[in-house]
Tab-separated table of C-alpha atoms in Angstrom:
chain	number	residue	atom	x	y	z
T	6	MET	CA	-21.405	-5.638	-35.459
T	7	ILE	CA	-18.956	-7.937	-34.659
T	8	ILE	CA	-17.788	-10.854	-37.285
T	9	VAL	CA	-15.665	-13.756	-36.341
T	10	PRO	CA	-14.614	-15.960	-39.289
T	11	VAL	CA	-14.941	-19.521	-38.589
T	12	LYS	CA	-12.303	-21.913	-40.495
T	13	ASP	CA	-13.306	-25.337	-41.864
T	14	GLY	CA	-12.751	-28.025	-38.993
T	15	GLU	CA	-11.888	-24.909	-36.515
T	16	ASN	CA	-13.570	-26.023	-32.953
T	17	ILE	CA	-16.718	-24.051	-31.971
T	18	GLU	CA	-15.791	-23.534	-28.845
T	19	ARG	CA	-12.856	-21.513	-29.911
T	20	ALA	CA	-14.567	-19.372	-32.176
T	21	LEU	CA	-16.883	-18.369	-29.245
T	22	LYS	CA	-13.805	-17.644	-27.189
T	23	LYS	CA	-12.944	-14.649	-30.095
T	24	PHE	CA	-15.983	-13.590	-30.194
T	25	LYS	CA	-16.039	-13.103	-26.441
T	26	ARG	CA	-12.682	-11.666	-26.687
T	27	LYS	CA	-13.374	-9.265	-29.483
T	28	PHE	CA	-16.804	-8.409	-27.571
T	29	GLU	CA	-14.876	-7.283	-24.440
T	30	LYS	CA	-12.411	-5.373	-26.489
T	31	THR	CA	-15.411	-3.029	-27.945
T	32	GLY	CA	-16.436	-1.635	-24.139
T	33	VAL	CA	-19.978	-2.625	-24.764
T	34	VAL	CA	-20.761	-4.057	-21.108
T	35	LYS	CA	-18.166	-1.467	-19.330
T	36	GLU	CA	-20.020	1.446	-20.782
T	37	LEU	CA	-23.650	-0.116	-20.326
T	38	ARG	CA	-22.975	-0.601	-16.288
T	39	ALA	CA	-21.495	3.040	-16.276
T	40	ARG	CA	-24.378	4.512	-17.688
T	41	GLN	CA	-26.653	2.551	-15.424
T	42	GLN	CA	-26.013	5.219	-12.616
T	43	PHE	CA	-24.552	8.906	-12.733
T	44	ASP	CA	-21.561	9.945	-11.117
T	45	LYS	CA	-20.453	13.543	-10.067
T	46	PRO	CA	-17.523	14.845	-12.161
T	47	SER	CA	-15.778	15.216	-9.149
T	48	VAL	CA	-16.053	11.440	-8.139
T	49	LEU	CA	-15.482	10.571	-11.542
T	50	LYS	CA	-12.000	12.755	-11.633
T	51	ARG	CA	-10.971	11.280	-7.789
T	52	LEU	CA	-11.426	7.795	-8.977
T	53	LYS	CA	-9.425	8.672	-12.233
T	54	MET	CA	-6.827	9.944	-9.857
T	55	GLU	CA	-6.445	6.962	-7.386
T	56	HIS	CA	-6.548	4.684	-10.947
T	57	ALA	CA	-3.536	6.790	-11.745
T	58	ILE	CA	-1.710	6.584	-8.819
T	59	TYR	CA	-2.048	2.656	-8.523
T	60	VAL	CA	-0.554	2.026	-11.988
T	61	GLN	CA	2.243	4.493	-10.886
T	62	LYS	CA	3.063	2.669	-7.921
T	63	LEU	CA	3.070	-0.804	-9.856
T	64	ARG	CA	5.085	0.399	-12.371
T	65	GLN	CA	7.762	1.956	-9.927
T	66	ASN	CA	7.630	-1.573	-8.029
T	67	GLU	CA	8.402	-3.497	-11.226
T	68	GLU	CA	11.335	-1.331	-12.026
T	69	LEU	CA	12.921	-2.324	-8.818
């Protein structure tokens, strides 16, 4: 359960923004979407490898 303490006089929009940020960090929506369909382990492995290559290229470009 996500608890967001709201201080006296704090704007409700700010508290809602904090709640959304905490909810996003939990990864509930991401997991729910992943469970809606079955992906073969080989496909997951390939996607993970492609993502790792992408991140590695980004970091390599940052160094230059």
